[in-house]
Each structure stands twice: as structure tokens, then as C-alpha cells.
Coordinates of C-alpha atoms and ligand atoms in Angstrom, one line a residue:
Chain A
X1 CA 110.2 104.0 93.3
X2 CA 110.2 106.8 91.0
X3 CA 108.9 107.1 86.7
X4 CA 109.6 110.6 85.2
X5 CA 107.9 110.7 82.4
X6 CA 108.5 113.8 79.6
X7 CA 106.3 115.6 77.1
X8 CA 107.1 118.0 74.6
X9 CA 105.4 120.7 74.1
X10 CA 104.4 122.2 70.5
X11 CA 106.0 125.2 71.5
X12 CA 109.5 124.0 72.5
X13 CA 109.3 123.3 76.2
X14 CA 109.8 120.0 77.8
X15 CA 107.6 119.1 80.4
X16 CA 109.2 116.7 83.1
X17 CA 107.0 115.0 85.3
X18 CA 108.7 113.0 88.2
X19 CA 105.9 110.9 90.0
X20 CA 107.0 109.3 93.7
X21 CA 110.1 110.1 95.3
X22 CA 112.9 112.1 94.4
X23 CA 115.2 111.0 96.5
X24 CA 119.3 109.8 96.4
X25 CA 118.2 106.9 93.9
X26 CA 116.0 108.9 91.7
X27 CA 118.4 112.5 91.8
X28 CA 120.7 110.4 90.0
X29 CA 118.1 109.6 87.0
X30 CA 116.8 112.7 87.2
X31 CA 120.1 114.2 86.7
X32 CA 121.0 112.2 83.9
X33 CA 117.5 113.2 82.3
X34 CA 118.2 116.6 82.6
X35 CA 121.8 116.4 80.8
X36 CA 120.1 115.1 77.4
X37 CA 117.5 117.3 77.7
X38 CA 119.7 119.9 77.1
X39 CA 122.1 118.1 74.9
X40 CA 119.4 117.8 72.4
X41 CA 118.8 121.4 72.8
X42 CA 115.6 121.6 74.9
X43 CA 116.6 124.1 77.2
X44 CA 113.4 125.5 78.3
X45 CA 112.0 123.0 80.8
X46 CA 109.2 122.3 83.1
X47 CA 109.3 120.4 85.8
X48 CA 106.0 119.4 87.3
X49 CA 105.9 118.2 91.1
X50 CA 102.6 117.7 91.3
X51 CA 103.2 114.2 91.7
X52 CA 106.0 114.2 93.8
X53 CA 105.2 113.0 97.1
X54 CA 109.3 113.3 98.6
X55 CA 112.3 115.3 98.1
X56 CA 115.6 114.9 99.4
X57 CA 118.8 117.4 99.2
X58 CA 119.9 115.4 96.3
X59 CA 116.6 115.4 94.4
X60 CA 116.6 119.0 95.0
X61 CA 120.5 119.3 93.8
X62 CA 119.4 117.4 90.6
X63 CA 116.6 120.6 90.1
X64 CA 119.1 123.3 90.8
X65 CA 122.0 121.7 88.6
X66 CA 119.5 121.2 85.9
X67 CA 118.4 125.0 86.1
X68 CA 122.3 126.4 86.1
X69 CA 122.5 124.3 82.8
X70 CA 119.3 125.4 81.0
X71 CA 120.5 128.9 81.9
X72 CA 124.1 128.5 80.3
X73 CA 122.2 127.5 77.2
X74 CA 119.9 130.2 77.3
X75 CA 116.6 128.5 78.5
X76 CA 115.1 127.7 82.0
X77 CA 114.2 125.6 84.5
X78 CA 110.7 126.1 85.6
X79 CA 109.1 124.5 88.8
X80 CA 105.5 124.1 88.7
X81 CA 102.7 122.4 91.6
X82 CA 104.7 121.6 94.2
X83 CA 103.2 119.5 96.5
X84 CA 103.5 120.2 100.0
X85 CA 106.1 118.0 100.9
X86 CA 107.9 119.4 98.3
X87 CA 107.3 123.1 99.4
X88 CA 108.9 122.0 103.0
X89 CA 112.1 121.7 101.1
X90 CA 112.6 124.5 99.5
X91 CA 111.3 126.5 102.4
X92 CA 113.5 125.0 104.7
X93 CA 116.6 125.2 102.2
X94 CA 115.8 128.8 101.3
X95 CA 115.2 127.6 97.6
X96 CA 111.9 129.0 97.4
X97 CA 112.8 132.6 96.2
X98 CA 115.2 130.8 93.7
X99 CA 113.1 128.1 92.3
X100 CA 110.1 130.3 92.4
X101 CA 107.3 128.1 91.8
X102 CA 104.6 128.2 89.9
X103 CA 100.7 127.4 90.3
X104 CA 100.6 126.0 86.9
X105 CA 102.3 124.2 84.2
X106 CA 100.7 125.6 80.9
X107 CA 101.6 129.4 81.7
X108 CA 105.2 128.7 83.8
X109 CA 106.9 130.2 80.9
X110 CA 104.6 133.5 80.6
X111 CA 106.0 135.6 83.0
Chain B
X1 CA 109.6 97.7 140.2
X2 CA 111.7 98.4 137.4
X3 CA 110.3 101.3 135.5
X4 CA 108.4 100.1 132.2
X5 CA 108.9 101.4 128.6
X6 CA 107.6 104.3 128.0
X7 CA 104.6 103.7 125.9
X8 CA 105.2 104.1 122.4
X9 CA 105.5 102.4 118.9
X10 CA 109.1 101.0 118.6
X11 CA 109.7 99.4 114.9
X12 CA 113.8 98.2 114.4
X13 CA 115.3 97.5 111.4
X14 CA 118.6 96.2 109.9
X15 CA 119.0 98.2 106.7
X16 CA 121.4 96.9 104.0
X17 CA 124.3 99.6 104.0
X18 CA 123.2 100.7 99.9
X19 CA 121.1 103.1 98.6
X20 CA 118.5 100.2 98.9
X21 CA 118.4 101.5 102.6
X22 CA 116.3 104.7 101.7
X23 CA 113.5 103.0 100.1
X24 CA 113.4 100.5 103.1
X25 CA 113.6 103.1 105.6
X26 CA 110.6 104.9 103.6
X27 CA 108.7 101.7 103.9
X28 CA 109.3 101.4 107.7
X29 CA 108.2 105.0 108.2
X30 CA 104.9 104.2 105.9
X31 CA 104.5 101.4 108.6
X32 CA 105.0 103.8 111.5
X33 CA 102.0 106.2 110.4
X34 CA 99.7 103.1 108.9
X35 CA 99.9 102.2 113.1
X36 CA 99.1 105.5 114.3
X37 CA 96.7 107.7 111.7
X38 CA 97.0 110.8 114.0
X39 CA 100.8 112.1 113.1
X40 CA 100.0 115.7 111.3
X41 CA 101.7 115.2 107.9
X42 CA 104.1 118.6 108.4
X43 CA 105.6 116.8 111.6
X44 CA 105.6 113.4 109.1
X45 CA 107.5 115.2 106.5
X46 CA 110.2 117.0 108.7
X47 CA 110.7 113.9 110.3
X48 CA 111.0 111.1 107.4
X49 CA 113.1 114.2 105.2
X50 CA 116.1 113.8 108.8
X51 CA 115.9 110.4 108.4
X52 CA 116.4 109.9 105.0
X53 CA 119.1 112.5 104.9
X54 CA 120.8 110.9 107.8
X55 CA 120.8 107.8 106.5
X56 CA 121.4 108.6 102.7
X57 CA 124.9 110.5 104.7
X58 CA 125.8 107.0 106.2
X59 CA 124.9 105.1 103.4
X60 CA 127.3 107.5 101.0
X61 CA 129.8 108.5 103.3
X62 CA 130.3 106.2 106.2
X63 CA 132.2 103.5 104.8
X64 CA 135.6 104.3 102.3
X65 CA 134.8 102.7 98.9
X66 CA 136.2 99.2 98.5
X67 CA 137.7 99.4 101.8
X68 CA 136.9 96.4 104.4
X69 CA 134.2 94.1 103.4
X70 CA 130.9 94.7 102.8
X71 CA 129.6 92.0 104.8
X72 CA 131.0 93.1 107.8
X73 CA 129.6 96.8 107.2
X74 CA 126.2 97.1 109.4
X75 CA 123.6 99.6 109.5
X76 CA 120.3 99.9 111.8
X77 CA 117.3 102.0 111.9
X78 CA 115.2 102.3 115.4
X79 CA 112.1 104.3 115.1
X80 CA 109.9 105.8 118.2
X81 CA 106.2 106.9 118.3
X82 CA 104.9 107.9 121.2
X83 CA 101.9 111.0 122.0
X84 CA 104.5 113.5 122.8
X85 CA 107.7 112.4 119.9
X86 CA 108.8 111.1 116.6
X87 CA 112.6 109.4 117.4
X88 CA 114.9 107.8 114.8
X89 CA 118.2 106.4 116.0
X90 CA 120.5 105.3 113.5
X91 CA 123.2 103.1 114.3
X92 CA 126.3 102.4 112.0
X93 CA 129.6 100.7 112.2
X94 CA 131.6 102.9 109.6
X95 CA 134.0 105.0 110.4
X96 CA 134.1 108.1 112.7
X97 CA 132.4 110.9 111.2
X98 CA 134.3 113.9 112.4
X99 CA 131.7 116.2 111.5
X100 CA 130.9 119.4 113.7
X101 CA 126.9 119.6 113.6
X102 CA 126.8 123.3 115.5
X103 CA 128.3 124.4 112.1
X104 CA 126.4 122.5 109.0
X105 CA 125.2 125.9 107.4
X106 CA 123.1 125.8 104.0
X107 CA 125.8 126.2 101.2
X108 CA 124.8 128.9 98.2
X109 CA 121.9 128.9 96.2
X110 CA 124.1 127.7 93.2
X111 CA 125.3 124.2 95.2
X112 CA 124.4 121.3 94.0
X113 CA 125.1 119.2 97.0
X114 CA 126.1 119.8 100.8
X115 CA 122.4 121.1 102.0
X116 CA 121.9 117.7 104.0
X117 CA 123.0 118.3 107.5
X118 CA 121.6 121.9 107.3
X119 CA 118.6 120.5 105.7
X120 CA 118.0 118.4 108.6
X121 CA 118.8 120.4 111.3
X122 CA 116.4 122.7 110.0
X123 CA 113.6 120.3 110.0
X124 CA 114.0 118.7 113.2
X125 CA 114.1 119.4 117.1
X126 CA 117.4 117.5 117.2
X127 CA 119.7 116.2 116.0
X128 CA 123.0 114.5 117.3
X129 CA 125.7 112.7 116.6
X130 CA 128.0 110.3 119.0
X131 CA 130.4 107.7 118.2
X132 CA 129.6 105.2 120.9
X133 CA 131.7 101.1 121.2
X134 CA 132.8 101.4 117.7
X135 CA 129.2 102.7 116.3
X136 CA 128.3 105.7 115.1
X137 CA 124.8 107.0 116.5
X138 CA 122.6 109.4 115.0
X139 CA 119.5 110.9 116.8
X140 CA 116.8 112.6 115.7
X141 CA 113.9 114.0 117.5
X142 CA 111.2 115.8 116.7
X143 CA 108.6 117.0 119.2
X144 CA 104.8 116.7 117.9
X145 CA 102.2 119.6 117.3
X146 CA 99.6 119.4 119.4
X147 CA 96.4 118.1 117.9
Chain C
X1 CA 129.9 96.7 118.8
X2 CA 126.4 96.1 121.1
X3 CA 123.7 93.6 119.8
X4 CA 121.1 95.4 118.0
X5 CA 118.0 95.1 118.9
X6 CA 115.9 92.2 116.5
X7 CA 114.3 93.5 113.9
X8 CA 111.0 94.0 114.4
X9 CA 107.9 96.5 115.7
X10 CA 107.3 96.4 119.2
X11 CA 104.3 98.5 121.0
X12 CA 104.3 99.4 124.7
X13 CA 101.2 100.5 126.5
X14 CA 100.6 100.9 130.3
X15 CA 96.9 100.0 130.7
X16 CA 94.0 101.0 132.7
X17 CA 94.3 98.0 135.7
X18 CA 89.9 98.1 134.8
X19 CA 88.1 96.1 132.1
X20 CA 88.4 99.3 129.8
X21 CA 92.2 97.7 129.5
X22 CA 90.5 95.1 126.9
X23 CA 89.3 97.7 124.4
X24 CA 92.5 99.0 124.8
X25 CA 94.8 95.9 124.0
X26 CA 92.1 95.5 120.5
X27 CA 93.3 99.2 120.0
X28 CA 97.3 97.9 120.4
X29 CA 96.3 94.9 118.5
X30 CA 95.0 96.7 115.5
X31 CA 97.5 98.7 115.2
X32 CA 100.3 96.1 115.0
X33 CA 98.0 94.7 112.0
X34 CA 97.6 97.9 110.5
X35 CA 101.6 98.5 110.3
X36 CA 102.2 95.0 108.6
X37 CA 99.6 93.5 107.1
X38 CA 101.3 90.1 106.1
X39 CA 100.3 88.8 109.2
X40 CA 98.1 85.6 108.4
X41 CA 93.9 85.6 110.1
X42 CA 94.2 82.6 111.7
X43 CA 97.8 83.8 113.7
X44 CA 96.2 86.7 114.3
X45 CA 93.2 85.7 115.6
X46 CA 95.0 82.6 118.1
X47 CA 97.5 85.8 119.2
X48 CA 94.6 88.2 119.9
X49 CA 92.6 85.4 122.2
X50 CA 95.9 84.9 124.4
X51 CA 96.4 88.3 124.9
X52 CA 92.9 89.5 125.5
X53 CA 92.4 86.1 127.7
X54 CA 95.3 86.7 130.0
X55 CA 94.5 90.0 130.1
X56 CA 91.5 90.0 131.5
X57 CA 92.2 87.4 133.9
X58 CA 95.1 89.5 135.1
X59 CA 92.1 92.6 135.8
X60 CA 90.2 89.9 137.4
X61 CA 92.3 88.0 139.4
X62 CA 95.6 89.7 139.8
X63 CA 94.4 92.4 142.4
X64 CA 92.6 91.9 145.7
X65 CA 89.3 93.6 145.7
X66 CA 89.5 96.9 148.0
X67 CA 92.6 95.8 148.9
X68 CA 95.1 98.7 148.5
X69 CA 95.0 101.9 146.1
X70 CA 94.0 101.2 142.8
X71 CA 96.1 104.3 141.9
X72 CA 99.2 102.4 143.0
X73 CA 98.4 99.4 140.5
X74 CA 100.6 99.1 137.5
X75 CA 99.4 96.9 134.0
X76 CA 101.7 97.1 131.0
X77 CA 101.2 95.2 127.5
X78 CA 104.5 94.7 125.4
X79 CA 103.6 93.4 121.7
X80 CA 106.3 92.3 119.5
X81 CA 105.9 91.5 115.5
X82 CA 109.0 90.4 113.9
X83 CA 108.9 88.0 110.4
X84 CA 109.1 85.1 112.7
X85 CA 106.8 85.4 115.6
X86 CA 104.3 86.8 117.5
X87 CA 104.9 88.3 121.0
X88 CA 103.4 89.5 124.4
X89 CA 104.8 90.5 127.8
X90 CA 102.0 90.9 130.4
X91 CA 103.7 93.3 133.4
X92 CA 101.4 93.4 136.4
X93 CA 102.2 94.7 140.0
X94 CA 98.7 92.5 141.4
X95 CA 100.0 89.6 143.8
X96 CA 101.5 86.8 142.9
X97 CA 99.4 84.2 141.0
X98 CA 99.4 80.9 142.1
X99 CA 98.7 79.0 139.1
X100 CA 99.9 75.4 137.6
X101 CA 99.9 76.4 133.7
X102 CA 101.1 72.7 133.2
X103 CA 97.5 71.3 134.8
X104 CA 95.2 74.2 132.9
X105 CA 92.6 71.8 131.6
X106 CA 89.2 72.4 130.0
X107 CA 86.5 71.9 132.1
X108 CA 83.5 70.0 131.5
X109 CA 80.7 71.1 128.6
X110 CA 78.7 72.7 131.2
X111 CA 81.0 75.1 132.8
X112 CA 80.4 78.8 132.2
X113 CA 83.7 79.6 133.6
X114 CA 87.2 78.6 133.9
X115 CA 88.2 77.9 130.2
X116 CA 90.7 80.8 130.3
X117 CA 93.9 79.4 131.0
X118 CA 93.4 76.3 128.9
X119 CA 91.8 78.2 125.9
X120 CA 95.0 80.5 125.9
X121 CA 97.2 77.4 125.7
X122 CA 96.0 75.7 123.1
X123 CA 96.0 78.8 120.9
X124 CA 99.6 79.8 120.8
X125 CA 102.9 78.1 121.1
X126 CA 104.0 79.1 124.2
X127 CA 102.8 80.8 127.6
X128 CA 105.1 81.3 130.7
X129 CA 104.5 82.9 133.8
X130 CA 107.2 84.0 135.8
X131 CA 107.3 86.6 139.5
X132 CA 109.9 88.8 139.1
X133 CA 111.1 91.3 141.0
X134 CA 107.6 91.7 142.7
X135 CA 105.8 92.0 139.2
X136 CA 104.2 89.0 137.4
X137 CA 105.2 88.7 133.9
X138 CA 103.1 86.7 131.6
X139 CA 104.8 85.8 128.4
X140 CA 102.7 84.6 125.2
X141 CA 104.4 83.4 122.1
X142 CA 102.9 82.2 118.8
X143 CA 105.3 81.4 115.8
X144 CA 103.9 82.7 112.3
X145 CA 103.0 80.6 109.8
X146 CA 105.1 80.6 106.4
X147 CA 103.4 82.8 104.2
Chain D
X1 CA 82.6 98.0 121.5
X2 CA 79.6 95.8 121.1
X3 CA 75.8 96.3 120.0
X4 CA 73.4 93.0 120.8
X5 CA 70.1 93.4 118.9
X6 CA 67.2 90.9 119.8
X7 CA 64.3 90.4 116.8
X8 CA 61.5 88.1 117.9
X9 CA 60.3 85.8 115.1
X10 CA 56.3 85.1 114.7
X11 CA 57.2 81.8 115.6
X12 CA 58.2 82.8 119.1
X13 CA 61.9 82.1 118.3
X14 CA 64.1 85.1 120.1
X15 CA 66.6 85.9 117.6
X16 CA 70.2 87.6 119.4
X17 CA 72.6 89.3 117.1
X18 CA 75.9 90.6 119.2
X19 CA 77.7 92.7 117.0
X20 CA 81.3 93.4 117.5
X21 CA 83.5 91.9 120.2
X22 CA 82.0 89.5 122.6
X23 CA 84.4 89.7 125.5
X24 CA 84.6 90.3 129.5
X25 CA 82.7 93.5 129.2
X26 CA 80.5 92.3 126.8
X27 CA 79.9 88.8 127.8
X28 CA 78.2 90.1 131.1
X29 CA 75.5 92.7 128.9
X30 CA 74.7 89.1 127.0
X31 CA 74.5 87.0 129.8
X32 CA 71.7 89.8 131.5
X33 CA 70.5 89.7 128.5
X34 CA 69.9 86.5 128.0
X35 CA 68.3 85.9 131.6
X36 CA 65.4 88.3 130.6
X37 CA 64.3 86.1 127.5
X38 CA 63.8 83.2 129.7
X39 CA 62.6 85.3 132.1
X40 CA 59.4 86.4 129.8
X41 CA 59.1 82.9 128.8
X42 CA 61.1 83.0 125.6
X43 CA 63.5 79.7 126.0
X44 CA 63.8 79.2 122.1
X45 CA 66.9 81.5 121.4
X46 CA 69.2 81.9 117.7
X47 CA 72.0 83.8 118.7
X48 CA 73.7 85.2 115.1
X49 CA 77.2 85.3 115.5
X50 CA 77.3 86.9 111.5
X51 CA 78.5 89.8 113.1
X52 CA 80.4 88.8 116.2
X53 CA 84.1 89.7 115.1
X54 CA 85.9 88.3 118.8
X55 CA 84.7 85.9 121.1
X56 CA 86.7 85.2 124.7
X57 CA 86.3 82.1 127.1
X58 CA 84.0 84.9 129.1
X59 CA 81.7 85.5 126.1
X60 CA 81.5 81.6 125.5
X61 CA 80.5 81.0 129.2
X62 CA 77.6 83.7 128.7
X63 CA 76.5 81.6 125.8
X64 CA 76.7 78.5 127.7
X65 CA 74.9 79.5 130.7
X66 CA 72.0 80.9 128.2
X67 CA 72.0 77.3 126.6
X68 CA 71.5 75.5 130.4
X69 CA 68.8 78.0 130.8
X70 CA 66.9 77.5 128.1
X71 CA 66.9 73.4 128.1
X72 CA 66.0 74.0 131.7
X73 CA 62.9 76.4 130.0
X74 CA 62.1 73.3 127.8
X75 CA 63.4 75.1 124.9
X76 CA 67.2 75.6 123.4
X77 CA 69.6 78.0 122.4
X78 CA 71.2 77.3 119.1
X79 CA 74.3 79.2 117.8
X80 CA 74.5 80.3 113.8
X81 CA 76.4 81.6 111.1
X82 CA 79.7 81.7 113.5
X83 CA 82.6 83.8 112.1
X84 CA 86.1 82.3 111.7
X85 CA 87.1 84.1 115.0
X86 CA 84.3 83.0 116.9
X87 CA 84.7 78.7 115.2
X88 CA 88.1 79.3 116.5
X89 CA 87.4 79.8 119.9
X90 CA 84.7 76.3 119.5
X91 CA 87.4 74.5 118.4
X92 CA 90.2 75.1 120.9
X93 CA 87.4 74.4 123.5
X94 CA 86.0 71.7 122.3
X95 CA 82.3 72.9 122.4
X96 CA 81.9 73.2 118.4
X97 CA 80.0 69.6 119.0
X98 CA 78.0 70.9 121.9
X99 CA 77.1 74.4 120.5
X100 CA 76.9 73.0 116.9
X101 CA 76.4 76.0 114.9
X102 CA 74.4 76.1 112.0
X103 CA 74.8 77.8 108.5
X104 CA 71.6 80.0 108.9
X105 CA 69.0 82.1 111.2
X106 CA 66.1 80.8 109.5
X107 CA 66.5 77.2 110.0
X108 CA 68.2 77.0 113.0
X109 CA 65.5 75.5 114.7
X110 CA 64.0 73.6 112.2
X111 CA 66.2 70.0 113.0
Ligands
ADP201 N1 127.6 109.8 108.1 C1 128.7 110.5 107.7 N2 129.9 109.9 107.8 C2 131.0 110.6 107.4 N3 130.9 111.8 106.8 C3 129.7 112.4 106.7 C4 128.5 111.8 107.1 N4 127.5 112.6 106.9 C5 128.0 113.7 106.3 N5 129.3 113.6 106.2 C6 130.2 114.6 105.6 O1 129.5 115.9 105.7 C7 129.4 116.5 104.4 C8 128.2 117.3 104.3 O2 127.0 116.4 104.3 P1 125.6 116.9 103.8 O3 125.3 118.2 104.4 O4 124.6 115.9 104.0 O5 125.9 117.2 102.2 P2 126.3 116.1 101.1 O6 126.0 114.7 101.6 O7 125.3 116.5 100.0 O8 127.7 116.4 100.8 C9 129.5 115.3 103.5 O9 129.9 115.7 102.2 C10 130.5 114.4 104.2 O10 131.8 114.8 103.9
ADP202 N1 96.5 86.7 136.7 C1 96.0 85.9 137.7 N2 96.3 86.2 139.0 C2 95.8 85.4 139.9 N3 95.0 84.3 139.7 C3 94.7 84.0 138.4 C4 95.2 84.8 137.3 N4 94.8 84.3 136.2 C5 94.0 83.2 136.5 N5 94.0 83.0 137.9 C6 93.3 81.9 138.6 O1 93.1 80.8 137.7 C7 91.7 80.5 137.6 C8 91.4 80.0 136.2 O2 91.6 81.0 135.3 P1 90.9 80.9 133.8 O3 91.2 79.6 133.2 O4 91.2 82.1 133.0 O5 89.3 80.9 134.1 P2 88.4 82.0 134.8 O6 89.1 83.3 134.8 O7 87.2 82.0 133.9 O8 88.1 81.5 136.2 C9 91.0 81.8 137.9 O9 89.7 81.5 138.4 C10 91.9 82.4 139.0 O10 91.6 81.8 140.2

């Protein structure tokens, strides 16, 4: 129910695209991603939720474990387009002012 | 005359007790609004993110690992449409859940897990819990924007 | 532990006791197809005429012209789609019909009327009618056919 | 629920296309209908059932009582182009051999 697919960018950050829903099943892939991501030292990251049409309290763990551990290695976790089902979540969870989205992949590392 | 069911879209379901169950449960909602194209999607998502919660809980919790068999582990999902409500009840025959809903608070912003409950009770109307005959009964409600 | 209830999506509608209660039961109808849409044309279409024909009798026959307040009248529809079968419960508060469904014959090629009964058995698989605490209940039944 | 469009033919052949359901509510508009073209003298009646997506034992009557009327005219009213819905109603009724539908408008009164 869910591909994530990854791009690398010329510049160093990984772009992580989850498309359908990141729920229970999917946290735990997502998770996993995350973990070699920054085992093989990308640890500036991207995740674009444009295309993710569901997010569950696991999904969303999956995000914020994945941003603690680009942090510890010096990087980030960026959140870009989330979609409005997405945007419930971290609304409702208070996750909003930590996640802080962005409007756009390309420039989530500017600022 | 005995009093008729209210009118309403009723669809029940016998989930397998896996994480199968969420993708099911996602297909039954799809069902639900595919029947009636008038739900607003922000009362779609708060109630299908309670339900999946709910029952991703059971799924994970409800029954101690390798304990009993599986075959004899049942789980149901019983949705409601009507013009006024969205209504999930989900039945399980795991073990109590001694669980104190009045208290589910959202954990820290550095938690990786535990945001369920609170997650649910924040999207919803409400939310209960009852043990009822050996089952455990979880009931969510959530009351529909007007058009 | 109770029974569950069978899997399955069932629809309840009280209904204008008027003709308008035919557009109304398509409406139902469509709905039930719209939320599964395995459901074969021809089972369809042989559930759809019972319904709509016993329906419309039921408007036409089951209440005494004048008679009473139509405001006290009382029509329900009960649909029912499981992976096995088709069903329909009929409520009505109108009197009680006295009707042979075992002699419901076709009439001859010339008759403009009268074909309802008849028409409506020899679509689905079963059709009861039953008086029950002072409603009439018409049951119609039509098993799928394997996909 | 249900539009009923009438097309006279140079030939003097009334052409009746009911489009939608055909039942209680309906059959009684067609059945009026009807009446009128024999009334003004036109008794040789296609009704187009292309577009007729339900048919009841109330819509069949109406098109029964219109094919009485129009042999008592000295003409005939001849059924084409059925749907599925509507040949399944025929069939359980037994009057596909006495309404014999035919494949097509134009030739419906040509045998
Ligand atoms: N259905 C259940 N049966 C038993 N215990 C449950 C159930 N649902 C939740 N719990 C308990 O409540 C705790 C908090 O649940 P929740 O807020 O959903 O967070 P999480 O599932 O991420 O731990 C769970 O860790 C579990 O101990
Ligand atoms: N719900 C009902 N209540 C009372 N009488 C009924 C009911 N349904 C049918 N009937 C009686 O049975 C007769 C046959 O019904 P039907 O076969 O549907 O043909 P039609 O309605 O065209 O007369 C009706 O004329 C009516 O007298």
C-alpha cells in the first residue's frame, strides 16, 4: 500500500518520497529507510508528502525518529508539501511547530 | 411497532487480528464514502485517522505474543453513516485493556511512539472504551459539519 | 462472546409512504453498487426489479385511500450486500395484505396490470411475506452469482 | 427521473424515446402519452428503449396498453433497441415473443 521512492540530490540531500499511506505497515519501512540513509552518511534529508494521502501516529513516529538521528549526525530532516491529511496530524499532535513544513522541496534546505 | 433502524449506512466486517487489518479497514472506509460522496474530507480524515489508531492499538497490543491461539483471536469492525454521524465500533476478544482514556495526554515532541490514544481523542467527538461478555468495545463518534 | 453481526453493508432508509419512495429506493440502490462494485449486472438488475416492484405495490396497495393520517404511515427499506447474497426487508405499517405468493401467476399477454407479484418471483430466489407485530414485512432474497 | 421524447418520421411513424427509468411514476406520463398519438391518428408507434435504463411491470403495462391501442387504430406499436434491463423484464414475463423487439429505429416497421 505504500512505495517510497529516494533521489539524490547533486548537492547531498536525499529526497524521500513516500506515495500512499504511511501507516503501522509502512512506519516500519520507512523507518528502516531512514536508518541507512544515515548509515551511509546522508544526513540531510527531504521528505516529500506531497503524495501521501494518510498518516498514522506511527508513520509520524518513523518522521520524528528519523529527524533526532539526522540531527545527532549533524544534518536534518526536512518536511516538505504536506498534504492535507497529513497537516491534520501534525496539527492535532502539536508536531507542526516541530516539523515545520515547507511549501517546497527544492529550497527546504535554504533557510 | 417496534422502532426501525435509524437510517444510515451500516457496513460490518471481520478483520484478521494482523496488521493486514489496517489496510482492510482503509478499504471498508473507501467503501463507506464511495456510498455517500457528501462526507467533507476533514470529518473523513479525523474519523478514518480514530479508526486506524484504534484498531492498529488492538491489533499490536490486545493479544500477548504467542499466547493462546491465533485462531481463536477475533476482531470486528462496524461502521455507521448516517446525515448527522460517522460511528466505528470495534469489537475484540483480547485481553482487558486497563487503560484510563480521561488521561492519554500527547507525550514530548521527542517520542517516537505513545501519541495514539491522544491522537484520537483529539480527532474525534468520542471515544470509549468498555469491556463487555469477554469483548473489548471501542467507540468512536464523530458528529458531521454541516454542509 | 455475542455473535457478530455477518459481515456485510446494510442500508436503512425510512421512505416517503408516496411514489417519490421509488426514486428513493434507485438512490439506496446505487449506493450499495457504488460501495462494492463486484456485484454482477444481471444480480443487480433481478434485485433492483423486486425491490422497486414490491415497493411500489406496497405505496399502492398497502394503505387504504383517505383512510387514516398519512402522517401516521410508516415505510422502511432494509438492503443488505454481503459476498454471498443480496437482501431486502420491506417494513410497512399499511394493513395487512391478503395475498397467496404461492398462486402469483402471469396473467395473460393482454393484461396491462397485475404482473407484479409474479414478475418479482421469478427474478430472485426467494420472497416471503410475513404480518408481524402489526407491520408487514416483505422479505426479497437473491443469492450472487460466483464471480 | 425520466425524459420521453417523441420524433415523428416523414413516413408517419411516431418515434417514442423514454429515457431513464420507466417505472410507476413514469409508466403513467407514457401511458398519457401514448393515448394522445392515437388520439391524433398516429397508431404506427417505435418506442426506443436505447435509453430506457429500468423497466417495472407498471412501465410494461403502459407499453402494452399502447400496443392494444394501436392494433385497435389499425396500426402497431413495435418495441426496439431494448437494453439488458429492460430484455430482462420481457423475459421473466414472458412477452419478449409478443413485444418482439427489434435491433433498430429505422426498420422497425419495415417486416
Ligand atoms: N487495545 C489495547 N489493548 C491493550 N493495551 C492498549 C490498547 N491500546 C493501547 N494500549 C496501551 O496504551 C498505550 C498507549 O497507546 P497509544 O497512545 O496508542 O500509543 P502506542 O501504541 O504508540 O504505544 C500502549 O502502549 C499500550 O500499552
Ligand atoms: N403490499 C400489498 N398490500 C396489499 N395488497 C397488495 C400488496 N401488493 C399486492 N397486493 C395485491 O395483489 C395484487 C397483485 O399485485 P401485482 O402482481 O403487483 O399487480 P398490480 O399491482 O399490477 O395489480 C394487487 O392488485 C393488490 O390487490
Amino acid at each position: 500500500m505504500i512505495e517510497i521512492d529516494v533521489f539524490r540530490r547533486p548537492d547531498g540531500v536525499a529526497v524521500v518520497v513516500p506515495q500512499g499511506r504511511l501507516n503501522m505497515v509502512a512506519a516500519r519501512q520507512m523507518k528502516d529507510l531512514l536508518a541507512i540513509l544515515l548509515e551511509e552518511g546522508s544526513s540531510r534529508i527531504v521528505v516529500d508528502l506531497d503524495r501521501t494521502t494518510f498518516l498514522d501516529s506511527s508513520g509520524l513516529g518513523a518522521l520524528i525518529g528519523g529527524l533526532k538521528g539526522a540531527r545527532q549526525a549533524g544534518g536534518d530532516l526536512r518536511i516538505a508539501r504536506p498534504t492535507p491529511e497529513v497537516l491534520t496530524v501534525f496539527q492535532l499532535t502539536n508536531m507542526d511547530k516541530v516539523l515545520r513544513p515547507r511549501d517546497d522541496v527544492e529550497s527546504a534546505f535554504d533557510a | 411497532m417496534p422502532d426501525p433502524t435509524p437510517d444510515g449506512l451500516h457496513l460490518d466486517q471481520s478483520m484478521p487480528t494482523t496488521p493486514d487489518a489496517v489496510d482492510l479497514a482503509h478499504e471498508q472506509l473507501a467503501r463507506l464514502w464511495a456510498a455517500d460522496g457528501d462526507v467533507l474530507p476533514a470529518d473523513r480524515v479525523r474519523f478514518e485517522l480514530a479508526v486506524i489508531e484504534i484498531l492498529g492499538n488492538i491489533v499490536e497490543h490486545a493479544w500477548i505474543a504467542d499466547e493462546g491461539s491465533p485462531s481463536e483471536r477475533r476482531l470486528t469492525l462496524a461502521l455507521t453513516l448516517t446525515d448527522e454521524r460517522l460511528e466505528a465500533v470495534l469489537g475484540d476478544n483480547g485481553r482487558p485493556a486497563s487503560i484510563d482514556l480521561s488521561s492519554a495526554t500527547m507525550p514530548g515532541a521527542d517520542a517516537e511512539s505513545g501519541r495514539g490514544l491522544a491522537l484520537s481523542l483529539a480527532a474525534v467527538d468520542s471515544l470509549d472504551y468498555e469491556r463487555v461478555d469477554g469483548r473489548n468495545l471501542w467507540r468512536i463518534r464523530c458528529d458531521r459539519a454541516p454542509a
